[in-house]
Short mmCIF file of C-alpha atoms (C1' of nucleotides) in Angstrom, two decimals:
data_model
loop_
_atom_site.label_atom_id
_atom_site.label_comp_id
_atom_site.label_asym_id
_atom_site.label_seq_id
_atom_site.Cartn_x
_atom_site.Cartn_y
_atom_site.Cartn_z
CA MET I 1381 93.75 126.93 -1.18
CA PRO I 1382 95.16 123.58 -1.64
CA ASP I 1383 98.59 122.63 -2.54
CA ASP I 1384 99.40 124.69 -5.50
CA SER I 1385 102.48 122.52 -5.99
CA VAL I 1386 100.41 120.05 -7.92
CA PHE I 1387 99.10 122.68 -10.39
CA LEU I 1388 102.59 123.98 -10.68
CA ALA I 1389 103.99 120.57 -11.38
CA LEU I 1390 101.55 120.16 -14.18
CA ALA I 1391 102.40 123.48 -15.68
CA HIS I 1392 105.29 122.14 -17.57
CA PRO I 1393 105.01 119.78 -20.52
CA VAL I 1394 108.22 117.88 -19.61
CA ARG I 1395 106.72 117.24 -16.22
CA ARG I 1396 103.43 116.06 -17.58
CA ARG I 1397 105.38 113.81 -20.08
CA LEU I 1398 107.37 112.42 -17.14
CA LEU I 1399 104.14 111.44 -15.26
CA GLN I 1400 102.83 109.84 -18.45
CA LEU I 1401 106.06 107.84 -18.76
CA LEU I 1402 105.88 106.87 -15.16
CA ALA I 1403 102.30 105.75 -15.48
CA GLY I 1404 103.55 102.89 -17.62
CA GLY I 1405 105.67 101.75 -14.76
CA PRO I 1406 108.79 102.75 -12.71
CA ARG I 1407 111.84 103.93 -14.47
CA THR I 1408 115.35 104.94 -13.57
CA ALA I 1409 116.49 108.56 -13.63
CA GLY I 1410 118.95 107.99 -16.69
CA ASP I 1411 116.11 106.15 -18.58
CA LEU I 1412 113.81 109.13 -18.03
CA ALA I 1413 116.50 111.53 -19.04
CA GLU I 1414 117.05 109.93 -22.25
CA GLN I 1415 113.45 110.38 -23.24
CA PHE I 1416 114.18 114.12 -23.54
CA ASP I 1417 116.82 116.14 -25.33
CA LEU I 1418 117.63 117.93 -22.04
CA SER I 1419 120.59 117.60 -19.71
CA ARG I 1420 120.49 115.32 -16.67
CA PRO I 1421 120.32 118.19 -14.23
CA ALA I 1422 117.32 119.61 -16.15
CA VAL I 1423 115.35 116.41 -15.74
CA ALA I 1424 116.52 116.04 -12.22
CA GLU I 1425 115.17 119.47 -11.39
CA HIS I 1426 111.66 118.60 -12.94
CA LEU I 1427 111.74 115.45 -10.93
CA SER I 1428 112.40 117.42 -7.85
CA VAL I 1429 109.29 119.55 -8.55
CA LEU I 1430 107.23 116.32 -8.99
CA ARG I 1431 108.73 115.02 -5.68
CA ARG I 1432 107.86 118.23 -3.99
CA ALA I 1433 104.23 117.79 -5.05
CA GLU I 1434 104.54 114.16 -3.84
CA LEU I 1435 103.73 112.97 -7.46
CA VAL I 1436 106.70 110.74 -7.58
CA ARG I 1437 108.63 108.83 -5.03
CA ASP I 1438 112.27 107.65 -5.63
CA VAL I 1439 113.70 104.32 -4.36
CA PRO I 1440 117.47 103.88 -4.49
CA VAL I 1441 118.25 100.52 -6.30
CA GLY I 1442 121.97 99.98 -6.21
CA ARG I 1443 123.66 102.73 -8.03
CA GLN I 1444 120.43 103.60 -9.80
CA ARG I 1445 117.34 105.33 -8.62
CA ARG I 1446 113.93 104.07 -9.52
CA TYR I 1447 111.12 106.61 -9.80
CA HIS I 1448 107.51 105.44 -9.00
CA LEU I 1449 104.44 107.42 -9.80
CA THR I 1450 102.18 108.34 -6.93
CA ALA I 1451 99.00 109.63 -8.59
CA GLU I 1452 97.06 110.48 -5.35
CA PRO I 1453 97.70 114.14 -5.48
CA LEU I 1454 96.13 114.38 -8.86
CA ALA I 1455 92.82 113.77 -7.16
CA GLU I 1456 93.10 117.18 -5.88
CA VAL I 1457 93.12 118.52 -9.48
CA GLU I 1458 90.16 116.58 -10.31
CA ASP I 1459 88.44 117.81 -7.13
CA TRP I 1460 89.15 121.28 -8.28
CA LEU I 1461 88.02 120.63 -11.72
CA HIS I 1462 84.85 118.88 -10.87
CA PRO I 1463 82.65 122.01 -10.08
CA PHE I 1464 83.33 123.14 -13.54
CA GLU I 1465 82.57 119.91 -15.35
CA HIS I 1466 78.88 120.33 -15.60
CA LEU I 1467 79.53 123.76 -17.09
CA TRP I 1468 81.36 122.70 -20.11
CA ARG I 1469 79.26 119.72 -20.63
CA ALA I 1470 76.19 121.83 -20.54
CA ARG I 1471 77.68 124.17 -22.97
CA LEU I 1472 78.70 121.48 -25.40
CA ARG I 1473 75.16 120.23 -25.24
CA SER I 1474 73.73 123.69 -25.84
CA LEU I 1475 76.03 124.31 -28.63
CA ALA I 1476 74.40 121.51 -30.57
CA ASP I 1477 70.93 122.85 -29.58
CA VAL I 1478 71.49 126.46 -30.54
CA ALA I 1479 73.58 125.62 -33.60
CA GLU I 1480 71.64 128.39 -35.30
CA GLU I 1481 72.65 130.96 -32.65
CA ASP I 1482 75.63 133.17 -33.15
CA THR I 1483 78.49 133.14 -30.70
CA MET V 106 100.92 118.17 -26.99
CA PRO V 107 97.71 119.91 -26.34
CA ASP V 108 97.55 123.64 -25.62
CA ASP V 109 99.84 123.87 -22.63
CA SER V 110 98.23 127.36 -22.10
CA VAL V 111 95.44 125.80 -20.17
CA PHE V 112 97.74 124.12 -17.73
CA LEU V 113 99.72 127.24 -17.48
CA ALA V 114 96.69 129.19 -16.77
CA LEU V 115 95.77 126.93 -13.92
CA ALA V 116 99.18 127.07 -12.46
CA HIS V 117 98.56 130.26 -10.56
CA PRO V 118 96.27 130.43 -7.53
CA VAL V 119 94.95 133.99 -8.63
CA ARG V 120 93.89 132.59 -11.92
CA ARG V 121 92.18 129.58 -10.41
CA ARG V 122 90.35 131.85 -8.08
CA LEU V 123 89.29 134.11 -10.95
CA LEU V 124 87.90 131.02 -12.72
CA GLN V 125 85.96 129.97 -9.54
CA LEU V 126 84.54 133.53 -9.19
CA LEU V 127 83.45 133.53 -12.75
CA ALA V 128 81.77 130.13 -12.40
CA GLY V 129 79.28 131.97 -10.21
CA GLY V 130 78.32 134.21 -13.16
CA PRO V 131 79.81 137.06 -15.16
CA ARG V 132 81.62 139.94 -13.46
CA THR V 133 83.23 143.10 -14.33
CA ALA V 134 87.00 143.74 -14.48
CA GLY V 135 87.03 146.07 -11.47
CA ASP V 136 84.78 143.73 -9.45
CA LEU V 137 87.13 141.00 -10.05
CA ALA V 138 90.12 143.08 -9.19
CA GLU V 139 88.56 144.06 -5.92
CA GLN V 140 88.57 140.42 -4.85
CA PHE V 141 92.41 140.44 -4.65
CA ASP V 142 94.87 142.86 -3.06
CA LEU V 143 96.64 143.14 -6.34
CA SER V 144 96.97 145.92 -8.73
CA ARG V 145 94.48 146.40 -11.64
CA PRO V 146 97.18 145.64 -14.30
CA ALA V 147 98.13 142.69 -12.35
CA VAL V 148 94.68 141.14 -12.36
CA ALA V 149 94.34 142.37 -16.12
CA GLU V 150 97.46 140.51 -16.88
CA HIS V 151 95.94 137.21 -15.23
CA LEU V 152 92.81 137.70 -17.18
CA SER V 153 94.83 138.11 -20.40
CA VAL V 154 96.44 134.63 -19.59
CA LEU V 155 93.01 133.17 -19.15
CA ARG V 156 91.89 134.83 -22.28
CA ARG V 157 94.88 133.42 -24.22
CA ALA V 158 93.79 129.93 -22.97
CA GLU V 159 90.13 130.77 -24.05
CA LEU V 160 88.97 130.17 -20.52
CA VAL V 161 87.29 133.51 -20.43
CA ARG V 162 85.39 135.84 -22.80
CA ASP V 163 85.10 139.60 -22.34
CA VAL V 164 82.11 141.67 -23.57
CA PRO V 165 82.22 145.47 -23.38
CA VAL V 166 79.17 146.69 -21.60
CA GLY V 167 79.25 150.44 -21.66
CA ARG V 168 82.43 151.70 -19.96
CA GLN V 169 82.63 148.34 -18.20
CA ARG V 170 83.82 144.98 -19.35
CA ARG V 171 82.05 141.95 -18.55
CA TYR V 172 83.96 138.66 -18.21
CA HIS V 173 82.38 135.37 -18.93
CA LEU V 174 83.76 131.98 -18.19
CA THR V 175 84.12 129.54 -20.98
CA ALA V 176 84.85 126.17 -19.32
CA GLU V 177 85.33 124.15 -22.41
CA PRO V 178 89.16 124.14 -22.48
CA LEU V 179 89.01 122.54 -18.94
CA ALA V 180 87.95 119.44 -20.71
CA GLU V 181 91.47 119.10 -22.03
CA VAL V 182 92.69 118.84 -18.47
CA GLU V 183 90.28 116.35 -17.58
CA ASP V 184 91.12 114.21 -20.68
CA TRP V 185 94.81 114.36 -19.71
CA LEU V 186 93.92 113.51 -16.28
CA HIS V 187 91.55 110.56 -17.02
CA PRO V 188 94.26 107.91 -17.69
CA PHE V 189 95.68 108.45 -14.19
CA GLU V 190 92.39 108.35 -12.45
CA HIS V 191 92.18 104.62 -12.06
CA LEU V 192 95.83 104.63 -10.75
CA TRP V 193 95.06 106.70 -7.66
CA ARG V 194 91.74 105.18 -7.12
CA ALA V 195 93.29 101.72 -7.09
CA ARG V 196 95.88 102.86 -4.89
CA LEU V 197 93.55 104.30 -2.33
CA ARG V 198 91.74 101.03 -2.22
CA SER V 199 94.94 99.09 -1.73
CA LEU V 200 96.06 101.45 1.07
CA ALA V 201 93.15 100.13 3.06
CA ASP V 202 94.03 96.61 2.18
CA VAL V 203 97.73 96.77 3.02
CA ALA V 204 97.29 99.07 5.96
CA GLU V 205 99.95 96.92 7.68
CA GLU V 206 102.53 97.47 4.93
CA ASP V 207 105.06 100.19 5.44
CA THR V 208 105.34 103.21 3.07
"C1'" DC Q 1216 81.70 169.74 -24.75
"C1'" DC Q 1217 84.05 168.68 -20.55
"C1'" DG Q 1218 85.37 166.20 -16.46
"C1'" DA Q 1219 84.96 161.74 -13.92
"C1'" DC Q 1220 85.17 157.03 -14.19
"C1'" DA Q 1221 86.29 152.06 -15.76
"C1'" DT Q 1222 89.70 149.68 -18.11
"C1'" DG Q 1223 93.58 148.45 -21.03
"C1'" DT Q 1224 98.37 149.04 -21.95
"C1'" DC Q 1225 103.27 150.62 -21.63
"C1'" DA Q 1226 108.15 150.88 -19.51
"C1'" DA Q 1227 111.02 149.30 -16.05
"C1'" DC Q 1228 112.35 146.38 -12.25
"C1'" DT Q 1229 112.43 142.06 -9.89
"C1'" DG Q 1230 112.10 137.13 -9.05
"C1'" DG Q 1231 112.12 132.72 -10.26
"C1'" DG Q 1232 111.88 129.05 -13.48
"C1'" DC Q 1233 114.62 126.57 -16.84
"C1'" DC Q 1234 118.75 125.14 -18.65
"C1'" DC Q 1235 123.56 123.83 -18.80
"C1'" DG Q 1236 128.61 122.22 -17.56
"C1'" DA Q 1237 131.16 120.82 -13.66
"C1'" DC Q 1238 131.86 118.73 -9.40
"C1'" DA Q 1239 130.58 115.36 -5.30
"C1'" DC Q 1240 128.91 111.07 -3.62
"C1'" DG Q 1241 127.81 106.48 -3.48
"C1'" DT Q 1242 127.73 101.87 -5.71
"C1'" DC Q 1243 129.14 98.09 -8.60
"C1'" DA Q 1244 133.00 95.40 -11.17
"C1'" DG Q 1245 137.48 93.47 -11.19
"C1'" DC S 105 141.33 99.15 -3.44
"C1'" DT S 106 140.68 101.34 -7.61
"C1'" DG S 107 138.38 102.87 -11.62
"C1'" DA S 108 134.06 103.42 -14.10
"C1'" DC S 109 129.29 104.34 -13.82
"C1'" DG S 110 124.66 106.44 -12.22
"C1'" DT S 111 122.76 110.36 -10.11
"C1'" DG S 112 122.14 114.57 -7.25
"C1'" DT S 113 123.64 119.05 -6.43
"C1'" DC S 114 125.84 123.54 -7.20
"C1'" DG S 115 127.07 127.89 -9.69
"C1'" DG S 116 125.94 130.77 -13.20
"C1'" DG S 117 123.49 132.63 -17.27
"C1'" DC S 118 119.15 133.46 -19.77
"C1'" DC S 119 114.64 134.52 -20.41
"C1'" DC S 120 109.94 135.24 -19.25
"C1'" DA S 121 106.07 135.81 -16.04
"C1'" DG S 122 104.56 139.04 -12.51
"C1'" DT S 123 104.21 143.37 -10.28
"C1'" DT S 124 103.92 148.28 -9.99
"C1'" DG S 125 103.06 153.15 -11.12
"C1'" DA S 126 101.96 156.14 -14.84
"C1'" DC S 127 99.79 156.93 -19.10
"C1'" DA S 128 96.23 156.21 -23.03
"C1'" DT S 129 91.46 155.09 -24.56
"C1'" DG S 130 86.84 154.98 -24.59
"C1'" DT S 131 82.34 155.96 -22.16
"C1'" DC S 132 78.84 157.98 -19.28
"C1'" DG S 133 76.90 162.32 -16.67
"C1'" DG S 134 75.88 167.14 -16.66
#
DNA sequence: CCGACATGTCAACTGGGCCCGACACGTCAG
DNA sequence: CTGACGTGTCGGGCCCAGTTGACATGTCGG
């Protein structure tokens, strides 16, 4: 039973969007908050969840705070996902093969 | 904004475990419920979440109900994950390179 | 046809996630 | 030093997921 916090972090669309934004490079908290029509505290809380999952790292820069993406924990998701991969790939193939079959 | 329900389904350890169990082959509801120390309704609700995400399919067999895994929606998670993959792989490599750097 | 079984579903309670407004802390400009 | 700005955190309210025990539905055995 791995971390659970990573899967939990990915469960909310805002947090997934945050990760996508940070994939393009570091951003400040205010900059991130402006991307959503949410209050600053709300975004701060989402960032806190991401920080707990160690998916982001924050570095104080003057009176701003710069958030960096740390994608390593996502490897855990991929590891979990991997055993299933051949299942849906096999099924997608067989769907083409047995196109005459019913569901 | 893809389905959201898939990520939500994966957010709970019981549901992830259910998927792993079903990866080994179809199982009945009661059989699945016995794997956890949870009430039947609890497991049924988890199964309902999985069904909503179209990750499982249930087929009545006599007075039992057989659950099958349908892994296709997991492809959505992999698709979302893929753009990040090179990030953590690159970082794991560079961690070895800059081992003398601090965090 | 009747009782036992497998399962789904309902009502009610609880917990926690999500959101906001307000406040506190530290930093920069002058 | 003082005031403005960027951020984090706190307190409170709202709502939904999760849990449980009890009940309803449908199926098999005799």
